Every structure is written in structure tokens, then in C-alpha cells.
Short mmCIF file of N, CA, C and O in Angstrom, two decimals:
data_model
loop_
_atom_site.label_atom_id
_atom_site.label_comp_id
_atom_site.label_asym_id
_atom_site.label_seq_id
_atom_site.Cartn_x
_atom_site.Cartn_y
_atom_site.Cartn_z
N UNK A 30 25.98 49.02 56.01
CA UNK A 30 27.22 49.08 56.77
C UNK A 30 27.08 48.19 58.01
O UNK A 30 26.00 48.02 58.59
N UNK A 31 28.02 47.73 58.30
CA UNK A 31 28.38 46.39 59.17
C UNK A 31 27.76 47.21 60.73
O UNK A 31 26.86 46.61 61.32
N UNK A 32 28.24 48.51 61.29
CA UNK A 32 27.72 49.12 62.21
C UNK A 32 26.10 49.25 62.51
O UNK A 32 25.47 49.13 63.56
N UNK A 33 25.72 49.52 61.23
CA UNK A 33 23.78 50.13 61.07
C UNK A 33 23.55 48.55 61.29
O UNK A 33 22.66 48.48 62.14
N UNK A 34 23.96 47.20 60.90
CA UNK A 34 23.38 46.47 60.93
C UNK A 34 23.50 46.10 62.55
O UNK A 34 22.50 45.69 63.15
N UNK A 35 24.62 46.24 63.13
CA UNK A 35 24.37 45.96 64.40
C UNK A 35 23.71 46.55 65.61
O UNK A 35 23.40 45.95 66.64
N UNK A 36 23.48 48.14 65.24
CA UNK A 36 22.63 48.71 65.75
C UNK A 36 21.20 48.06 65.69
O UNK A 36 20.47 48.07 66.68
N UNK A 37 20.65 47.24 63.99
CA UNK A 37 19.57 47.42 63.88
C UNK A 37 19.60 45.88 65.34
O UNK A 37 18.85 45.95 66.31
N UNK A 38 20.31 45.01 65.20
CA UNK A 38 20.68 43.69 66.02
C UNK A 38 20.17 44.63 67.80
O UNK A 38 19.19 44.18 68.39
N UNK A 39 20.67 45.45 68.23
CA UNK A 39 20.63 45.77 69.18
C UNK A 39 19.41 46.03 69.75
O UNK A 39 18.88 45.68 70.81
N UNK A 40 18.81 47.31 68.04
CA UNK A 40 17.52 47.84 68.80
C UNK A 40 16.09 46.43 69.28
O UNK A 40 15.31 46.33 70.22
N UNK A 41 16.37 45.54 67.98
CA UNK A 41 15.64 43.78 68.38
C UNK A 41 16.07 43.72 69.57
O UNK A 41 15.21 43.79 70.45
N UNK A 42 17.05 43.62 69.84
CA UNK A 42 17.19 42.96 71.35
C UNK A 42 16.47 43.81 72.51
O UNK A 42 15.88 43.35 73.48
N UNK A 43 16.71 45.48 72.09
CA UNK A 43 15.46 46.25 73.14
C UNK A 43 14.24 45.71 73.32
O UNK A 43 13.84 45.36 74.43
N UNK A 44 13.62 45.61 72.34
CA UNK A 44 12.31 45.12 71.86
C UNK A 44 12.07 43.63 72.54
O UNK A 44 11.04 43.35 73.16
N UNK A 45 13.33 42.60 72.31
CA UNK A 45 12.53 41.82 72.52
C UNK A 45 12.66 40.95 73.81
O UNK A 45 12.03 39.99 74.27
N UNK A 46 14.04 41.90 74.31
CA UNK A 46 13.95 41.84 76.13
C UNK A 46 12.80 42.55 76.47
O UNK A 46 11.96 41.67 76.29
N UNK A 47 12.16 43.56 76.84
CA UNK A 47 11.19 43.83 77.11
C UNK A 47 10.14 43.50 77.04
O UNK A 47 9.24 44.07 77.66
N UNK A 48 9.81 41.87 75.80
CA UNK A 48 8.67 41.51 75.53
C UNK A 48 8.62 40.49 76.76
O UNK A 48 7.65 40.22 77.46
N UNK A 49 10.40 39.78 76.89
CA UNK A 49 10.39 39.09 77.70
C UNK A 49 10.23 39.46 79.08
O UNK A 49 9.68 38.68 79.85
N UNK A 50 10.66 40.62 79.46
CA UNK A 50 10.91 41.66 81.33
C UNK A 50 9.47 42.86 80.96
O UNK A 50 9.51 44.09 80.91
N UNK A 51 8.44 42.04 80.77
CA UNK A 51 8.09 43.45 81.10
C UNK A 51 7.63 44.09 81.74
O UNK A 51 6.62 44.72 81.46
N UNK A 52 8.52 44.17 83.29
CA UNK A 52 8.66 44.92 84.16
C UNK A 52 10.09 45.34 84.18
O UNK A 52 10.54 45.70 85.27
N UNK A 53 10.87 45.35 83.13
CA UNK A 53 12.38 45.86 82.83
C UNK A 53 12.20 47.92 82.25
O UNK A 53 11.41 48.62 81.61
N UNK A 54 13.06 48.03 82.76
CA UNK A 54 12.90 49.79 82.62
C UNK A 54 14.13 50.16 82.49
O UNK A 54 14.31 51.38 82.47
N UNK A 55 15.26 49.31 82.38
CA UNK A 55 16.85 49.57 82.22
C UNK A 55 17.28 48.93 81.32
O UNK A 55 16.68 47.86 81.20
N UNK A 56 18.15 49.11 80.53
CA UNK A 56 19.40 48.15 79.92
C UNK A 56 20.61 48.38 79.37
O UNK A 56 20.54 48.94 78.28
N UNK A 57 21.28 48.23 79.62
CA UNK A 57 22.23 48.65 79.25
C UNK A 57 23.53 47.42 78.46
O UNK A 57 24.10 46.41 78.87
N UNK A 58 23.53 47.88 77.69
CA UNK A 58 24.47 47.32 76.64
C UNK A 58 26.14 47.72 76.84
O UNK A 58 26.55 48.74 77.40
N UNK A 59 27.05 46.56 76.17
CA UNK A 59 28.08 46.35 76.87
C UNK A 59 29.33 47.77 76.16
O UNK A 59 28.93 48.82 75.66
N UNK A 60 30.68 47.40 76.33
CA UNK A 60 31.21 48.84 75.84
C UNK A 60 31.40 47.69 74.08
O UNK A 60 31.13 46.52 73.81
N UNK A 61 31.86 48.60 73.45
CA UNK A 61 31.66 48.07 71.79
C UNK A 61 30.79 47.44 71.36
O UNK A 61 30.83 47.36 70.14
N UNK A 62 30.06 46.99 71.78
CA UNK A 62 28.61 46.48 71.29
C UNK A 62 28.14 46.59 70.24
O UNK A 62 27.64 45.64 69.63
N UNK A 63 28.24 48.20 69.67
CA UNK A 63 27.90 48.63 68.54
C UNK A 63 28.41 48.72 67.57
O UNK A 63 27.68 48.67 66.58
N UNK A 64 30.03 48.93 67.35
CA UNK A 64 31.24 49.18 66.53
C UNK A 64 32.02 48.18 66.35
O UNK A 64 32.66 47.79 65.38
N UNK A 65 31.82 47.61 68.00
CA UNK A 65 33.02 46.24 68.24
C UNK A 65 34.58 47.07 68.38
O UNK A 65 34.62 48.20 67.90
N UNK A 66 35.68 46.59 68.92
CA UNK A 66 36.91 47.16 69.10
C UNK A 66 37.85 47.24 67.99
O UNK A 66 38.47 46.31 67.46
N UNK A 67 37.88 48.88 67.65
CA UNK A 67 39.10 48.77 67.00
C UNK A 67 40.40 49.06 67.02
O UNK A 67 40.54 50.00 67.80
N UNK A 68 41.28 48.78 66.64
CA UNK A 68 42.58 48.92 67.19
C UNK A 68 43.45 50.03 65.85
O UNK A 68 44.59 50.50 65.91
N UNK A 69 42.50 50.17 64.82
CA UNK A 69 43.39 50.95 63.63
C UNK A 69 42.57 52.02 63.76
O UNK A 69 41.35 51.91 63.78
N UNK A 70 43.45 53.53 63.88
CA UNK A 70 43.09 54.37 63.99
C UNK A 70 42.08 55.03 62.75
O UNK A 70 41.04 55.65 62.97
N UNK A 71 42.51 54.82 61.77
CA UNK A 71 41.49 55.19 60.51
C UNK A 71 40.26 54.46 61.08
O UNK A 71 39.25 54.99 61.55
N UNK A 72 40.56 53.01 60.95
CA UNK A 72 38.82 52.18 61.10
C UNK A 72 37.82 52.99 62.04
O UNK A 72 36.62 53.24 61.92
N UNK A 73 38.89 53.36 63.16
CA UNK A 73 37.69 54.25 64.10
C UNK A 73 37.51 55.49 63.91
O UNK A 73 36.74 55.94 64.76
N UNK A 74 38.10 56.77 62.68
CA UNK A 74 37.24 57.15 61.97
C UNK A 74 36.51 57.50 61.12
O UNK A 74 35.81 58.48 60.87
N UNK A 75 36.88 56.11 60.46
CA UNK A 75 35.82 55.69 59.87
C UNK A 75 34.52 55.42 60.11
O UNK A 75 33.49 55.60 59.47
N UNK A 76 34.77 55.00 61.07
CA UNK A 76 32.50 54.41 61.67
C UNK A 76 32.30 55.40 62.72
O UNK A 76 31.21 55.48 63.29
N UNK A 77 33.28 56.17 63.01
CA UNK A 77 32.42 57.47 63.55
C UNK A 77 31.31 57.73 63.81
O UNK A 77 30.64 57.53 62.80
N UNK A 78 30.55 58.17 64.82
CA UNK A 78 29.25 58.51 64.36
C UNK A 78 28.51 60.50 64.65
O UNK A 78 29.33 61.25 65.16
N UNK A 79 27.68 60.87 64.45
CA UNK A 79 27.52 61.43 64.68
C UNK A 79 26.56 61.90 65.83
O UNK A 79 25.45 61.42 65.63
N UNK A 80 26.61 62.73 67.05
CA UNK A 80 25.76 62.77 68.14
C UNK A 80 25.24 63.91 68.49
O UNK A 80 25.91 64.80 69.01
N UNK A 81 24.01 64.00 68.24
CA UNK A 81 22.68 62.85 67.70
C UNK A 81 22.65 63.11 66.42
O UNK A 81 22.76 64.10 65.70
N UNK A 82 22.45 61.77 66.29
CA UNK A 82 22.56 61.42 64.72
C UNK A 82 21.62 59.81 64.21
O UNK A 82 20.73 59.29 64.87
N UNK A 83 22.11 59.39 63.05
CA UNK A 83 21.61 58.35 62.97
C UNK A 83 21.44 57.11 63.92
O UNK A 83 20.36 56.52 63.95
N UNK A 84 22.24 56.81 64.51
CA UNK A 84 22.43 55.56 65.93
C UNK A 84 21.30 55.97 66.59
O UNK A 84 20.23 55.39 66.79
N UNK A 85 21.85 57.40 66.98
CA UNK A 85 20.99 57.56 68.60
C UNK A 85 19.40 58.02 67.95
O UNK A 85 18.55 58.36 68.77
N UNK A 86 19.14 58.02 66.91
CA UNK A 86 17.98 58.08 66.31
C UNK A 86 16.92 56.36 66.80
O UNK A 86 15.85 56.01 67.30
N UNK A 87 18.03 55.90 66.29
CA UNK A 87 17.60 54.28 65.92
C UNK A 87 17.33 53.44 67.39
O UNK A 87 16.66 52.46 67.70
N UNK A 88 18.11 54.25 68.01
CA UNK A 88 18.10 53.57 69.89
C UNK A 88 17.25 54.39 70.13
O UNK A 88 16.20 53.76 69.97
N UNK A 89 16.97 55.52 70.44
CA UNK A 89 16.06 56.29 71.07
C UNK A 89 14.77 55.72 70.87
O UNK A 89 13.97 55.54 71.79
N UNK A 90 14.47 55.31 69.17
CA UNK A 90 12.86 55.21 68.72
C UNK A 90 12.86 53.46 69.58
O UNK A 90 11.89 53.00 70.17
N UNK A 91 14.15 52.81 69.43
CA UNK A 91 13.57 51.23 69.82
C UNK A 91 13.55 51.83 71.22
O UNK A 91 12.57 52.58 71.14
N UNK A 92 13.92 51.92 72.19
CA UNK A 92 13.60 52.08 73.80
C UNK A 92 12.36 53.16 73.97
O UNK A 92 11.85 53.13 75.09
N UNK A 93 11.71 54.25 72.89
CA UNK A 93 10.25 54.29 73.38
C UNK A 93 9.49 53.89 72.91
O UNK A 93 8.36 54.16 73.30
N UNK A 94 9.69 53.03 71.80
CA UNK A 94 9.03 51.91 71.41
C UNK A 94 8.57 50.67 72.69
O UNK A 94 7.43 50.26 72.94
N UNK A 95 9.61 50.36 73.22
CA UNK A 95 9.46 49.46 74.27
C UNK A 95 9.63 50.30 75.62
O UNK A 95 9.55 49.60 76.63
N UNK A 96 9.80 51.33 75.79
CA UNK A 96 9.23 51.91 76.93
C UNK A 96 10.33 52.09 78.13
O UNK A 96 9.90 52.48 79.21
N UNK A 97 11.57 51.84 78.00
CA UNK A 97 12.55 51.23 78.59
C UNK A 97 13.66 52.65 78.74
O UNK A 97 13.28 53.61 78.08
N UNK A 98 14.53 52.79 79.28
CA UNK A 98 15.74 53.47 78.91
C UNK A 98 16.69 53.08 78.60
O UNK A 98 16.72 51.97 79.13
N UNK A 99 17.95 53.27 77.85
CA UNK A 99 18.72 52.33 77.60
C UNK A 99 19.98 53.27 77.42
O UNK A 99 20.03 54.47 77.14
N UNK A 100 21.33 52.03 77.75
CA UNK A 100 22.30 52.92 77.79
C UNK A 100 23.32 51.86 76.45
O UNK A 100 23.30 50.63 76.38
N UNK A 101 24.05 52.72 75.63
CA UNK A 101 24.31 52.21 74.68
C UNK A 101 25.80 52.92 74.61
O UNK A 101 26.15 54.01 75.06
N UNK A 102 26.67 51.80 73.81
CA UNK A 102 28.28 52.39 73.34
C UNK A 102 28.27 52.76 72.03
O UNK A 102 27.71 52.21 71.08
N UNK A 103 29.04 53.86 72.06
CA UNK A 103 29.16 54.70 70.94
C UNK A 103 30.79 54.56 70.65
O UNK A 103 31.30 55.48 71.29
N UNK A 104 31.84 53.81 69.95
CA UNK A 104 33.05 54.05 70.01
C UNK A 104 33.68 55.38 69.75
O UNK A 104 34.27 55.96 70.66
N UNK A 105 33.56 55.92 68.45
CA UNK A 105 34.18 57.45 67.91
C UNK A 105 32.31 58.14 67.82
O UNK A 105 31.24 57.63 67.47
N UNK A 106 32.75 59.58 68.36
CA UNK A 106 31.84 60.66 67.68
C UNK A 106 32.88 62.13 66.51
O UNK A 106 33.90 62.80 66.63
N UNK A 107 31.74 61.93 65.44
CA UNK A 107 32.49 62.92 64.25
C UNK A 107 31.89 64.18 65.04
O UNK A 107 30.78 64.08 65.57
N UNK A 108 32.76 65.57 65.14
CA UNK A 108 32.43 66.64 65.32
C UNK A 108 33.65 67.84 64.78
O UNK A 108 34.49 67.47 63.96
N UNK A 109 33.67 69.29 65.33
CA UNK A 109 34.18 69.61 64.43
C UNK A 109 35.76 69.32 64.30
O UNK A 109 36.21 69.37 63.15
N UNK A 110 36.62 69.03 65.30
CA UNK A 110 37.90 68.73 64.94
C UNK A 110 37.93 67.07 64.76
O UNK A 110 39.12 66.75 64.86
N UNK A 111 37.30 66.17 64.60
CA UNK A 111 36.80 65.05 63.99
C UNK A 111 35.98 64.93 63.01
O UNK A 111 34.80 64.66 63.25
N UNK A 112 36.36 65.07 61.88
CA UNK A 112 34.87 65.44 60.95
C UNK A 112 35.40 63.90 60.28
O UNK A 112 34.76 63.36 59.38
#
């Protein structure tokens, strides 16, 4: 899915700013970053995600991987009156 792949795009970029800063301990990523903007209400929930779930799985392990904290956009979360 077009989302997981940009997550996986993101968590590289944790990784490999930090190889470059490494005295960096922040980062923060922009708003849609991850989903990108959508404007059709299905599309957004559609890529929904769940919190915590797979994403914040995938960000969490790349930023203590590289040691960093990181702040990341999430567009839609599925819960229970969003499933």
C-alpha cells in the first residue's frame, strides 16, 4: 500500500538524518507526510490508521533505532465510531 511504502520512505529518512546530525535528537516531519492530502472523504477512510498500530510501530522502532524522537502525521485514526 502506497501509505506503508511511505512510511517505510520516512522511517530511511530517520535513519539517515541521524547518520548525517548525529547530534540531532528531534524531528519532526511535515503535516501529510505520511498519507499526503486528501480531499475525498472515503479515501481518508480508507488509509485510516490505527493508534498504535502498524505506522506507529514502524516510527517508533526507526527513531530507537536511531536514537532520536520524532514527531510524525497521522491523517485519519480507525477507532470505535471510525472503524
Amino acid at each position: 500500500e502506497e501509505v506503508f511504502e511511505n512510511a517505510k520512505k520516512i522511517c530511511d529518512i530517520v535513519k539517515g538524518v541521524k547518520t548525517g546530525l548525529p547530534g540531532m535528537d528531534l524531528i519532526v516531519f511535515p503535516e501529510y507526510s505520511t498519507m499526503g492530502i486528501m480531499y475525498d472523504r472515503q479515501e481518508m477512510f480508507d488509509t485510516a490508521c490505527q493508534i498504535p498500530g502498524d505506522l506507529t510501530d514502524m516510527f517508533g522502532a526507526a527513531c530507537k533505532e536511531a536514537g532520536v524522537w520524532g514527531v510524525f502525521s497521522l491523517t485519519g485514526e480507525q477507532h470505535e465510531e471510525h472503524p
